PDB file of C-alpha atoms and ligand atoms in Angstrom:
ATOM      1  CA  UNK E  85     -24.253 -17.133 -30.906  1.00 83.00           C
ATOM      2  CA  UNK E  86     -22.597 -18.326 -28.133  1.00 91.00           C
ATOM      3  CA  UNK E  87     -18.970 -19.620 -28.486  1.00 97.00           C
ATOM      4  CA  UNK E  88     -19.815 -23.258 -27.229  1.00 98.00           C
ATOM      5  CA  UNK E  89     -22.231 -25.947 -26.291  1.00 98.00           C
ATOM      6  CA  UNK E  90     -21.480 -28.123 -23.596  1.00 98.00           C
ATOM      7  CA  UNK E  91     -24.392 -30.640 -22.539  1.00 98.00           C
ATOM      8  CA  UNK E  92     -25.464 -32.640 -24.951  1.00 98.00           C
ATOM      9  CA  UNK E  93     -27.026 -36.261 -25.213  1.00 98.00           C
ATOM     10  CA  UNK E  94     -26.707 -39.353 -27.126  1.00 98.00           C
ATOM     11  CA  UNK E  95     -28.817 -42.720 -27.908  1.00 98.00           C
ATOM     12  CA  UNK E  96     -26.360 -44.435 -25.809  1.00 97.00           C
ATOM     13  CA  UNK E  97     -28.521 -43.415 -22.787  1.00 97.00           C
ATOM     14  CA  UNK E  98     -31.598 -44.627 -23.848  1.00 96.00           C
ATOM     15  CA  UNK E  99     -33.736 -41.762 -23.750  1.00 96.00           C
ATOM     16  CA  UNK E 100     -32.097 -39.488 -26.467  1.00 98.00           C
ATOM     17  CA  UNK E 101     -32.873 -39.109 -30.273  1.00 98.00           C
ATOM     18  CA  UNK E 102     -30.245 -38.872 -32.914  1.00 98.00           C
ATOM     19  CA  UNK E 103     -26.809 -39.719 -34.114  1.00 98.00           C
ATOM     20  CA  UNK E 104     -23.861 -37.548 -32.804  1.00 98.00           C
ATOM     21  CA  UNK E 105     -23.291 -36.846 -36.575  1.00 98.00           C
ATOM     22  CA  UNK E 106     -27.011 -35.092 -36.834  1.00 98.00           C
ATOM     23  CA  UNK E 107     -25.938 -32.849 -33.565  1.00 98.00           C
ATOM     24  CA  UNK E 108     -22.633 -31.879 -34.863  1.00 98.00           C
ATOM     25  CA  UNK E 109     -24.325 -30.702 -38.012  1.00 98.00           C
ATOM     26  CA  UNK E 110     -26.725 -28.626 -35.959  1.00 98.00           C
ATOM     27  CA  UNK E 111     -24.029 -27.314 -33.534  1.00 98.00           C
ATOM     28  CA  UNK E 112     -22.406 -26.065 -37.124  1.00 98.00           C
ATOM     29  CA  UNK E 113     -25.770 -24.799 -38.837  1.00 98.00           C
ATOM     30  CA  UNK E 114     -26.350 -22.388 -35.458  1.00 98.00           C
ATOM     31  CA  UNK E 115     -22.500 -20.869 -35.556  1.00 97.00           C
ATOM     32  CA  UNK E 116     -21.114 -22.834 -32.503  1.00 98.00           C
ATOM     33  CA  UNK E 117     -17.187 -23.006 -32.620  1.00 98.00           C
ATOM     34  CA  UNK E 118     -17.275 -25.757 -29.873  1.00 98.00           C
ATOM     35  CA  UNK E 119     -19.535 -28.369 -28.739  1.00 98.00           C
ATOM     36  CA  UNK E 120     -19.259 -31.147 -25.824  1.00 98.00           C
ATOM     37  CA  UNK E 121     -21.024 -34.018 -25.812  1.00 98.00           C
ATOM     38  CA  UNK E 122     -21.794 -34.928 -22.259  1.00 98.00           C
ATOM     39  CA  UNK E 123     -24.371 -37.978 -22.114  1.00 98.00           C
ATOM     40  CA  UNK E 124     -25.409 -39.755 -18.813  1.00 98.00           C
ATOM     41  CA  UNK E 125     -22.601 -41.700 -17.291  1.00 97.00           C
ATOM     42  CA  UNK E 126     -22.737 -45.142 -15.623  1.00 96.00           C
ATOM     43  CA  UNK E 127     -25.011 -45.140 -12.789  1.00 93.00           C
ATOM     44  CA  UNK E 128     -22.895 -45.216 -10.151  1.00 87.00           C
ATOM     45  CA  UNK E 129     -25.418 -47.309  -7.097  1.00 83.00           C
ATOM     46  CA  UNK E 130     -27.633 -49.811  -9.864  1.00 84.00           C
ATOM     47  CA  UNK E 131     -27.912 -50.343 -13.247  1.00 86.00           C
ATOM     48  CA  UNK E 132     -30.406 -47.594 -15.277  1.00 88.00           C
ATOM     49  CA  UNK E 133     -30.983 -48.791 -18.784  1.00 89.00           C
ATOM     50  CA  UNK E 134     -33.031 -46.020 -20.524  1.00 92.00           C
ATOM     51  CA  UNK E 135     -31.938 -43.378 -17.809  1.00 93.00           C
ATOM     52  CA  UNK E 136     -27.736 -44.141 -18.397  1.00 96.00           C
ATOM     53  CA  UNK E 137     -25.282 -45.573 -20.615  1.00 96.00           C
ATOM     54  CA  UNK E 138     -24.056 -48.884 -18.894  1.00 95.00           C
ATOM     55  CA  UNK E 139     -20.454 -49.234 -17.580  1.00 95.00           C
ATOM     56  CA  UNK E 140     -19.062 -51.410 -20.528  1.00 95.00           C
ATOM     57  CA  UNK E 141     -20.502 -48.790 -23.244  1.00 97.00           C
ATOM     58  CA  UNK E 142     -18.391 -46.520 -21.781  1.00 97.00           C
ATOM     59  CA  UNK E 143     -15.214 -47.457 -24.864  1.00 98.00           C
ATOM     60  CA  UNK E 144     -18.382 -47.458 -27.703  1.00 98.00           C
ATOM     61  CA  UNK E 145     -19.369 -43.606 -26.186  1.00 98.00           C
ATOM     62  CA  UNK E 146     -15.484 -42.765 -26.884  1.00 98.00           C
ATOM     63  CA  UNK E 147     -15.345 -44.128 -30.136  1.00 98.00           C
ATOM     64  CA  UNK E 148     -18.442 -42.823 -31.213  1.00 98.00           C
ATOM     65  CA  UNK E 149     -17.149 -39.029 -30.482  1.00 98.00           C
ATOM     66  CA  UNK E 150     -14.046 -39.622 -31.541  1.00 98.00           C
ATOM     67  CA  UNK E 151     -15.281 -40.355 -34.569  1.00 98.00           C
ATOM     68  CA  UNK E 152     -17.519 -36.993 -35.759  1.00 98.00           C
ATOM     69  CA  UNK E 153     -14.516 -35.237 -33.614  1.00 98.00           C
ATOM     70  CA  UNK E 154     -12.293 -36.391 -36.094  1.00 97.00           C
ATOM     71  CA  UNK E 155     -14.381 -36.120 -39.197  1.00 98.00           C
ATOM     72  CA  UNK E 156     -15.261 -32.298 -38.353  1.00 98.00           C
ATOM     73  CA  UNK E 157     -11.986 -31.199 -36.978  1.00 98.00           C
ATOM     74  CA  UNK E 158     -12.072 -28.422 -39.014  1.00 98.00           C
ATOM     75  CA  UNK E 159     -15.509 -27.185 -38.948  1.00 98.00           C
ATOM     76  CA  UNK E 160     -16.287 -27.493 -35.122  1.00 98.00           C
ATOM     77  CA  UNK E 161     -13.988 -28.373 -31.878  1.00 98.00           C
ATOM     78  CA  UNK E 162     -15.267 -31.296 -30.059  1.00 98.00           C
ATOM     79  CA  UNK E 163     -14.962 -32.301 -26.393  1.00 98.00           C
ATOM     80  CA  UNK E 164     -15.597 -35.638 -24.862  1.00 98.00           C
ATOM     81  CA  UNK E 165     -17.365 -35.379 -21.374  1.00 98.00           C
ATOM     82  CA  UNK E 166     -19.966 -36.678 -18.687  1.00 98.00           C
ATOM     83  CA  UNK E 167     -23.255 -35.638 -16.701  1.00 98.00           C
ATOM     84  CA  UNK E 168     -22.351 -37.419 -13.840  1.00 98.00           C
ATOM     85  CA  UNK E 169     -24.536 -38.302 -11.162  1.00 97.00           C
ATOM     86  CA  UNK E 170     -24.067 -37.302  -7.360  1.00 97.00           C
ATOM     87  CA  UNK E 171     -25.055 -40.037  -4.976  1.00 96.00           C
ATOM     88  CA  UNK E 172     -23.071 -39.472  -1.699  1.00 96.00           C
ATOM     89  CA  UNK E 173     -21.705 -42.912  -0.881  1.00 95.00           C
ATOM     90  CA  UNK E 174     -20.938 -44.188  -4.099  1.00 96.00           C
ATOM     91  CA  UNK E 175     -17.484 -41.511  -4.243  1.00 96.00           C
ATOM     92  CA  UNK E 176     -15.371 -44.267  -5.334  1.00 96.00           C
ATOM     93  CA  UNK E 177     -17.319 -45.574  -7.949  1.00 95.00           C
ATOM     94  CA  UNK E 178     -17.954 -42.267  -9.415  1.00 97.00           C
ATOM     95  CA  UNK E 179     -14.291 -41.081  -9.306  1.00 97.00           C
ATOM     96  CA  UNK E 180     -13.558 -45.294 -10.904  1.00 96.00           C
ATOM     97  CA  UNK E 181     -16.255 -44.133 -13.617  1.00 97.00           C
ATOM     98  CA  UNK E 182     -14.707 -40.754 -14.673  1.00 97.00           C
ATOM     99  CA  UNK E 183     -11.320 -41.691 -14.871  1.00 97.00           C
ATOM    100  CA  UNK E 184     -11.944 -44.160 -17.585  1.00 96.00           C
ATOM    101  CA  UNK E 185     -11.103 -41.470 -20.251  1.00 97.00           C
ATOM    102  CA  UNK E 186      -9.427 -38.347 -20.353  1.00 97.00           C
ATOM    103  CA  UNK E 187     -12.727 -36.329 -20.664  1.00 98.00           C
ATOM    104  CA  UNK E 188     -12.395 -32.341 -21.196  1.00 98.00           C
ATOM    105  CA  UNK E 189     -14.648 -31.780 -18.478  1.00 98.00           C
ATOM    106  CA  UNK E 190     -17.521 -33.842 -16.176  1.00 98.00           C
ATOM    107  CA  UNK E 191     -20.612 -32.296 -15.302  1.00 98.00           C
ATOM    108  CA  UNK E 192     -22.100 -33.070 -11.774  1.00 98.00           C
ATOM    109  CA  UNK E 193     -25.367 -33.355 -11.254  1.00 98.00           C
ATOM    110  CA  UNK E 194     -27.887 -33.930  -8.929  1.00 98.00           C
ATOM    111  CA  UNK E 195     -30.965 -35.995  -9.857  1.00 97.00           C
ATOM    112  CA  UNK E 196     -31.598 -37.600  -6.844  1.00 97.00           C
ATOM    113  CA  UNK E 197     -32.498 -37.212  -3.198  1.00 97.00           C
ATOM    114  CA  UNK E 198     -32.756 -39.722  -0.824  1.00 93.00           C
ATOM    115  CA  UNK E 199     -32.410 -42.195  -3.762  1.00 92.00           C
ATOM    116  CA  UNK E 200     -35.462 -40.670  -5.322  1.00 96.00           C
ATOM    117  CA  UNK E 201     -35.083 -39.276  -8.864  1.00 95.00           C
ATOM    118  CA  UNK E 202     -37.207 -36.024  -8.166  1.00 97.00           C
ATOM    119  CA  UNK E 203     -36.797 -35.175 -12.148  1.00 96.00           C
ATOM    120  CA  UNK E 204     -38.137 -38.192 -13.452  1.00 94.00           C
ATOM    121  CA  UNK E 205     -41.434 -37.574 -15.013  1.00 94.00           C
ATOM    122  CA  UNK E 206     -42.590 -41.001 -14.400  1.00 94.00           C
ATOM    123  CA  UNK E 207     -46.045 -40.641 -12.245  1.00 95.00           C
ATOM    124  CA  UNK E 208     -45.072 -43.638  -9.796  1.00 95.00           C
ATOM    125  CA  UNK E 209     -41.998 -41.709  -9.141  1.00 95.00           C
ATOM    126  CA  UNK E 210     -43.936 -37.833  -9.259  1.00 95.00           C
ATOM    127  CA  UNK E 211     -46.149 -39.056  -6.652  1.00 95.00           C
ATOM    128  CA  UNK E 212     -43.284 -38.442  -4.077  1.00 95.00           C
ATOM    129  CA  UNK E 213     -43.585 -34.502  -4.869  1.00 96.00           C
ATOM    130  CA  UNK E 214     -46.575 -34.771  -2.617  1.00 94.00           C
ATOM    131  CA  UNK E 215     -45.121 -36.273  -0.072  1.00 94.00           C
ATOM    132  CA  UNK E 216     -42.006 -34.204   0.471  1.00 95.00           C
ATOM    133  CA  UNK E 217     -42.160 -30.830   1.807  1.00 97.00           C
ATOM    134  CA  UNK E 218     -41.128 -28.900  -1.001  1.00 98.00           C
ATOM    135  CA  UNK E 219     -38.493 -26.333   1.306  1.00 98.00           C
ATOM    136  CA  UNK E 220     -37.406 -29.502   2.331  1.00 97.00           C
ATOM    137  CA  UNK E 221     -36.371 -31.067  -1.458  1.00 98.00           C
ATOM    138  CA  UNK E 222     -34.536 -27.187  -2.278  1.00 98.00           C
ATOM    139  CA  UNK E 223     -32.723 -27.281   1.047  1.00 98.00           C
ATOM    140  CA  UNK E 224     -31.772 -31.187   0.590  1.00 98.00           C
ATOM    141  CA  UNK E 225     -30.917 -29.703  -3.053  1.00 98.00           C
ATOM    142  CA  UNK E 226     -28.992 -27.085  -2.337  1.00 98.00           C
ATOM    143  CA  UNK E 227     -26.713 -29.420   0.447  1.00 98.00           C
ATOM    144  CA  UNK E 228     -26.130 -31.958  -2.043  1.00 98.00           C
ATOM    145  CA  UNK E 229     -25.169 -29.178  -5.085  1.00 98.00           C
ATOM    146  CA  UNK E 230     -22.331 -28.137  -1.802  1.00 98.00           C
ATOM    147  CA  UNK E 231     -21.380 -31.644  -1.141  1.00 98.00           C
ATOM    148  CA  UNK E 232     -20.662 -32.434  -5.104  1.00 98.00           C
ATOM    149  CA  UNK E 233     -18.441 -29.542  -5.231  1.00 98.00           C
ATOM    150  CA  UNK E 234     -16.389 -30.622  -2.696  1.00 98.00           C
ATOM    151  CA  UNK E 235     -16.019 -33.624  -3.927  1.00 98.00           C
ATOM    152  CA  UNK E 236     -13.486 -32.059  -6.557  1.00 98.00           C
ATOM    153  CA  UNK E 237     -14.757 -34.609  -9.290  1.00 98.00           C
ATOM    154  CA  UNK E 238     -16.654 -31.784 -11.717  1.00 98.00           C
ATOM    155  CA  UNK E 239     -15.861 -28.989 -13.730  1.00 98.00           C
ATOM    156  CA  UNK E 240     -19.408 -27.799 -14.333  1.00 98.00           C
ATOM    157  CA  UNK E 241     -22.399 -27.634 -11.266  1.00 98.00           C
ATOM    158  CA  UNK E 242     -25.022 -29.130 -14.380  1.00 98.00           C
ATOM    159  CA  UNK E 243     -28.816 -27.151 -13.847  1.00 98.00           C
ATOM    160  CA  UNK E 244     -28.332 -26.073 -10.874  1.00 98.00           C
ATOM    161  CA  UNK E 245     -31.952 -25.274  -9.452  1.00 97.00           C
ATOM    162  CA  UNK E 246     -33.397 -28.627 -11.070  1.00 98.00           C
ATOM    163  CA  UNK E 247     -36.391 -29.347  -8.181  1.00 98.00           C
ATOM    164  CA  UNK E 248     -38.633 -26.482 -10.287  1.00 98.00           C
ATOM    165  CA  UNK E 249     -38.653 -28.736 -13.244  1.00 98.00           C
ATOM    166  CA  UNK E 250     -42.159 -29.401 -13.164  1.00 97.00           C
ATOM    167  CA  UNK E 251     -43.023 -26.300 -11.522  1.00 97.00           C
ATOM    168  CA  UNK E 252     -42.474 -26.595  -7.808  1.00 96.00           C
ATOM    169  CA  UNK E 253     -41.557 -23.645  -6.111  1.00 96.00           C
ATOM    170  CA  UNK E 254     -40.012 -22.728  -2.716  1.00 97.00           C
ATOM    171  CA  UNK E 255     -42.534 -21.344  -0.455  1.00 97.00           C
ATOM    172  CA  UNK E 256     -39.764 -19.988   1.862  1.00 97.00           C
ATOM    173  CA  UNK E 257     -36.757 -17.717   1.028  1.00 97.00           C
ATOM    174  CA  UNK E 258     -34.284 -19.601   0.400  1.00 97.00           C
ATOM    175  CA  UNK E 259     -31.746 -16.867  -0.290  1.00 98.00           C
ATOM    176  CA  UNK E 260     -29.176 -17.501   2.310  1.00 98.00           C
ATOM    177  CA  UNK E 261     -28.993 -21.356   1.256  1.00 98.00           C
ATOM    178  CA  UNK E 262     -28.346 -20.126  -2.308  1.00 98.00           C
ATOM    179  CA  UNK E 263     -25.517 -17.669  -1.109  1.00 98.00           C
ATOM    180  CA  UNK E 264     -23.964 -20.405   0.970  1.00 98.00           C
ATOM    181  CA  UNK E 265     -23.748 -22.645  -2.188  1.00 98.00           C
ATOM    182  CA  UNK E 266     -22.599 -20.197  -4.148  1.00 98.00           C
ATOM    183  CA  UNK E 267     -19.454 -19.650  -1.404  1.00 98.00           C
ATOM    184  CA  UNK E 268     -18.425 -22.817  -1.562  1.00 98.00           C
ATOM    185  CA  UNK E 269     -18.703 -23.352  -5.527  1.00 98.00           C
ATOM    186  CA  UNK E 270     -16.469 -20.257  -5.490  1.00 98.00           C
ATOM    187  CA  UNK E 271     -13.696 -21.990  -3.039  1.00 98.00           C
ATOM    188  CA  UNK E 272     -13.814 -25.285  -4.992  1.00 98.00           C
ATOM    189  CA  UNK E 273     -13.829 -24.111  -8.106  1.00 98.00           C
ATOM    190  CA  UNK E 274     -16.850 -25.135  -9.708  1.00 98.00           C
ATOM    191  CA  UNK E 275     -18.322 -23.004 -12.731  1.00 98.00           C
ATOM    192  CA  UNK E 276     -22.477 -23.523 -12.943  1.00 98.00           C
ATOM    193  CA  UNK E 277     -24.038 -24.256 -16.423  1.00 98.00           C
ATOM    194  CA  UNK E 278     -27.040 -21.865 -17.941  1.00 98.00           C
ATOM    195  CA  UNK E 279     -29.143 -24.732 -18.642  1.00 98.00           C
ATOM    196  CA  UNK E 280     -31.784 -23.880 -21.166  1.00 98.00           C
ATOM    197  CA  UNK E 281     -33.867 -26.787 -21.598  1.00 98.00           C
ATOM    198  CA  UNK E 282     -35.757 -25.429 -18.638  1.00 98.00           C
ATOM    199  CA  UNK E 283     -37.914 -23.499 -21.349  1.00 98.00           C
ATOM    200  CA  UNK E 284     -38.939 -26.928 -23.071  1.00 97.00           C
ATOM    201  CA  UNK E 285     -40.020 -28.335 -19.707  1.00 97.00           C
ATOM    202  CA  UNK E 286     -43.150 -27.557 -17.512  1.00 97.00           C
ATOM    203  CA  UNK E 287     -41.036 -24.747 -15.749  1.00 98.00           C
ATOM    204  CA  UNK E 288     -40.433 -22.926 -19.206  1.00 98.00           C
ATOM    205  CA  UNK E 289     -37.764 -20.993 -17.786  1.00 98.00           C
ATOM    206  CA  UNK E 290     -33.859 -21.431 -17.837  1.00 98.00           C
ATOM    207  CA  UNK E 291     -32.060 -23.463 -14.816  1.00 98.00           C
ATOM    208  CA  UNK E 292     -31.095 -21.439 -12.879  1.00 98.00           C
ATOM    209  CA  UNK E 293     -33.316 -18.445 -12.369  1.00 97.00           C
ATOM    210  CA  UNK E 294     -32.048 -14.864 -12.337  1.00 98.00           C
ATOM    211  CA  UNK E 295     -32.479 -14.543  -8.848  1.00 97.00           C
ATOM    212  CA  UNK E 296     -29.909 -17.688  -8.387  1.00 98.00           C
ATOM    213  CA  UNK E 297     -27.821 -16.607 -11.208  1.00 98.00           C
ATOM    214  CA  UNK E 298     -26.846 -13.444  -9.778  1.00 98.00           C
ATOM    215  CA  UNK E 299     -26.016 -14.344  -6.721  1.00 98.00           C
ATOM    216  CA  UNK E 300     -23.747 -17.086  -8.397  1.00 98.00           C
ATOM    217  CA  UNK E 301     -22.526 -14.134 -10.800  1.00 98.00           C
ATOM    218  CA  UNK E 302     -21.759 -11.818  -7.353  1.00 98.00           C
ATOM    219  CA  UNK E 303     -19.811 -14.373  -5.918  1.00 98.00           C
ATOM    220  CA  UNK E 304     -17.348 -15.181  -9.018  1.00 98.00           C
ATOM    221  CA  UNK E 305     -18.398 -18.190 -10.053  1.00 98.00           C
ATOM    222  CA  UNK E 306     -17.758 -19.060 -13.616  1.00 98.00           C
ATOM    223  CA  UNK E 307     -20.252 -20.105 -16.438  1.00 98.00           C
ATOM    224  CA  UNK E 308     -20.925 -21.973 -19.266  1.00 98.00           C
ATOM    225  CA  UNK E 309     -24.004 -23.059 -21.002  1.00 98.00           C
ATOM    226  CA  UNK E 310     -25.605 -26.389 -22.110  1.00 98.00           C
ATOM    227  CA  UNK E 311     -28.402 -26.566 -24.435  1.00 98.00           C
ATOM    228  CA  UNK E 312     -29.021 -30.323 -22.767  1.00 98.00           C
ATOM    229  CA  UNK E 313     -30.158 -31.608 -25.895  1.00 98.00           C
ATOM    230  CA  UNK E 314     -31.298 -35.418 -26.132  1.00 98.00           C
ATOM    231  CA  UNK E 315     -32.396 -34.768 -30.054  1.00 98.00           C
ATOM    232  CA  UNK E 316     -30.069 -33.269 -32.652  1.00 98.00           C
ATOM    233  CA  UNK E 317     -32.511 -30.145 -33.222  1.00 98.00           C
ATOM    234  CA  UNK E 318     -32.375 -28.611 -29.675  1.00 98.00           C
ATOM    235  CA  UNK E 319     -28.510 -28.149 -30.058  1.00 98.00           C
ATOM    236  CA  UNK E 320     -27.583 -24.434 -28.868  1.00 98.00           C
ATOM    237  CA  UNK E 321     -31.149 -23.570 -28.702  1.00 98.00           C
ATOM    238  CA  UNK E 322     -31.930 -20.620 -27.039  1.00 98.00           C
ATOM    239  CA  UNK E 323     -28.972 -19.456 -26.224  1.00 98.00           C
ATOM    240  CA  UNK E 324     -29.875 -15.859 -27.881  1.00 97.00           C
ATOM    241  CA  UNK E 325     -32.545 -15.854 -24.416  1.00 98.00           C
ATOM    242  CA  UNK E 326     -29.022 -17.465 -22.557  1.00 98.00           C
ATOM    243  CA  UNK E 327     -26.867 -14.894 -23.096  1.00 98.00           C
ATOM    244  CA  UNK E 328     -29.186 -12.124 -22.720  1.00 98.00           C
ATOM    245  CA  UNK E 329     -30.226 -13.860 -19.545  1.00 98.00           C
ATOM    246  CA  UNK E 330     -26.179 -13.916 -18.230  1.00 98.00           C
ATOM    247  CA  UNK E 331     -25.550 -10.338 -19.547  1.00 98.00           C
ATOM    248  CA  UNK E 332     -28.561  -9.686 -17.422  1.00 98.00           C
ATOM    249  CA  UNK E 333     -26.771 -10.689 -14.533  1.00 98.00           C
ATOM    250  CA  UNK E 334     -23.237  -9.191 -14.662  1.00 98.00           C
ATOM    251  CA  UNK E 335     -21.349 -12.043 -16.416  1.00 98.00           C
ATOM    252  CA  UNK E 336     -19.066 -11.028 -19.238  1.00 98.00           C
ATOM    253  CA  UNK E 337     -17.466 -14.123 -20.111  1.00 98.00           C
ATOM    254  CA  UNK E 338     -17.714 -18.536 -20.357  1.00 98.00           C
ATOM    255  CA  UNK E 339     -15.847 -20.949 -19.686  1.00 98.00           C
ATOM    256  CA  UNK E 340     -13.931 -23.491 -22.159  1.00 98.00           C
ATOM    257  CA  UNK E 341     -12.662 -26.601 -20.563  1.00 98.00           C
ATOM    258  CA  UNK E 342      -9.973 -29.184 -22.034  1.00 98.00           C
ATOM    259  CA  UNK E 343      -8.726 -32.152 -20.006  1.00 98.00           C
ATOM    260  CA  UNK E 344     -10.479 -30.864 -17.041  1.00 98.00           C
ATOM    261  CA  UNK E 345      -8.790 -27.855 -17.096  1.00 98.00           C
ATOM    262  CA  UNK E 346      -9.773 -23.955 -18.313  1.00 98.00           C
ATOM    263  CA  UNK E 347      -8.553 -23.944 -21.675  1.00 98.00           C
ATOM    264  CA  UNK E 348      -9.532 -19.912 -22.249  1.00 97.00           C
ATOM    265  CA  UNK E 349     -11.990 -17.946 -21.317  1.00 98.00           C
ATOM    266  CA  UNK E 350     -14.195 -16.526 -24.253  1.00 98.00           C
ATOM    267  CA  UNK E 351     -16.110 -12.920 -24.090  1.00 97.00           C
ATOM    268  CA  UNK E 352     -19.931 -13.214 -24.238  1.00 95.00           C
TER     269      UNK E 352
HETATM  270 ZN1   ZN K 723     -31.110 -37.301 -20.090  1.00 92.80          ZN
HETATM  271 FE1   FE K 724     -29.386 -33.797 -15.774  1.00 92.80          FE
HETATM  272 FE1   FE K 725     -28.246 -33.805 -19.490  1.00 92.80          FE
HETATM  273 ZN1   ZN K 726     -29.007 -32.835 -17.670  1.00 92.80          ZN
END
């Protein structure tokens, strides 16, 4: 098993299953040492009940993880974080959002482009797939991964090939863009999560593919993994397929984060 969990939901979101209790005692059951809960932060541009947490849950998500962090201090370690989403624009609200706590670690992600939320499996909002050119969405994609790294506000680059979700693929090679993100996640610091509920979507494979992942592994940039589990059962699943897919790769080692900062480094 792998040393640690790091993206994980809770109800507080609106669209997750489960009390943090029932995916602490899952996170145990598998063999994880350390888990971090990492549910949806404020939306930074409008309010998104039943996509995020609103801003003045933000004390009741502390509390709540304080709690089972407390309660299973010695069975599990426990870190408080965010999936935070990257809207260029909104910088200051973001940065007002995670400093509200001293969070191990904030995941940045990127769920929209052009204020659409190309994940969202609503089919009002899938519609848009077939307007947008899909080389298009990857290279808008890819621009915004660069432009969130530089923002110096995350730890963790959260699923970072998300647009193939529900099974859209480039049609053009897209290498060089991925090499150029890769460069600058390397000079800012970043580390990218192996994000495996890619298998439980339409994609059924890991974000980010091998291809991706090795240039990301080439280029030094560090790792951890997230089961992204918004029900208490999916915690650290897969992550025999997760490792085998890093080892694949090159990568000999993850990331462990506290206060924002590398804690250690642990051996895969
Ligand atoms: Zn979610
Ligand atoms: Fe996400
Ligand atoms: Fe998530
Ligand atoms: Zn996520």
């Amino acid at each position: 098993m792998i040393y640690a969990d790091y993206h994980m939901h809770t109800p507080l979101c609106g669209h997750a299953i489960g009390s943090p209790e029932e995916y602490v005692k899952t996170a145990i059951q598998v063999g994880l040492k350390e888990m971090g809960f990492s549910d949806h932060a404020p939306m930074v541009h409008q309010r998104m009940p039943g996509i995020t947490m609103d801003f003045h849950e933000l004390p009741t998500y502390q509390q709540m993880i304080e709690d089972v962090k407390g309660r299973f201090s010695s069975q599990i370690n426990i870190k408080v974080a965010l999936e935070a989403d990257f809207l260029p624009g909104y910088e200051a609200k973001t940065k007002e959002i995670i400093s509200s706590y001293p969070y191990d670690y904030i995941i940045g992600s990127v769920h929209f482009i052009d204020n659409w939320a190309f994940d969202d499996p609503d089919p009002k909002v899938k519609e848009y797939w077939k307007i947008y050119n899909v080389n298009d969405v990857y290279r808008k994609y890819y621009a915004l991964l660069r432009q969130s790294a530089k923002t110096g506000f995350f730890q963790i680059i959260g699923h970072p090939d998300l647009p193939k979700k529900f099974g859209a693929r480039p049609t053009e090679d897209l290498t060089e863009e991925i090499k150029a993100t890769a460069k600058v996640f390397k000079e800012t610091g970043v580390a990218i999560e192996i994000n495996t509920a890619g298998l439980r979507k339409p994609i059924g494979e890991m974000y980010p593919a091998f291809n991706c992942l090795k240039i990301y592994c080439e280029m030094g940039v560090p790792l951890t993994f997230g089961s992204d589990s918004h029900d208490p059962k999916d915690v650290g699943r897969d992550f025999d397929k997760a490792i085998d897919l890093a080892k694949s790769v090159g990568y000999t080692e993850h990331l462990v984060f506290k206060q924002r900062k590398v804690e250690k480094k642990v051996k895969l």
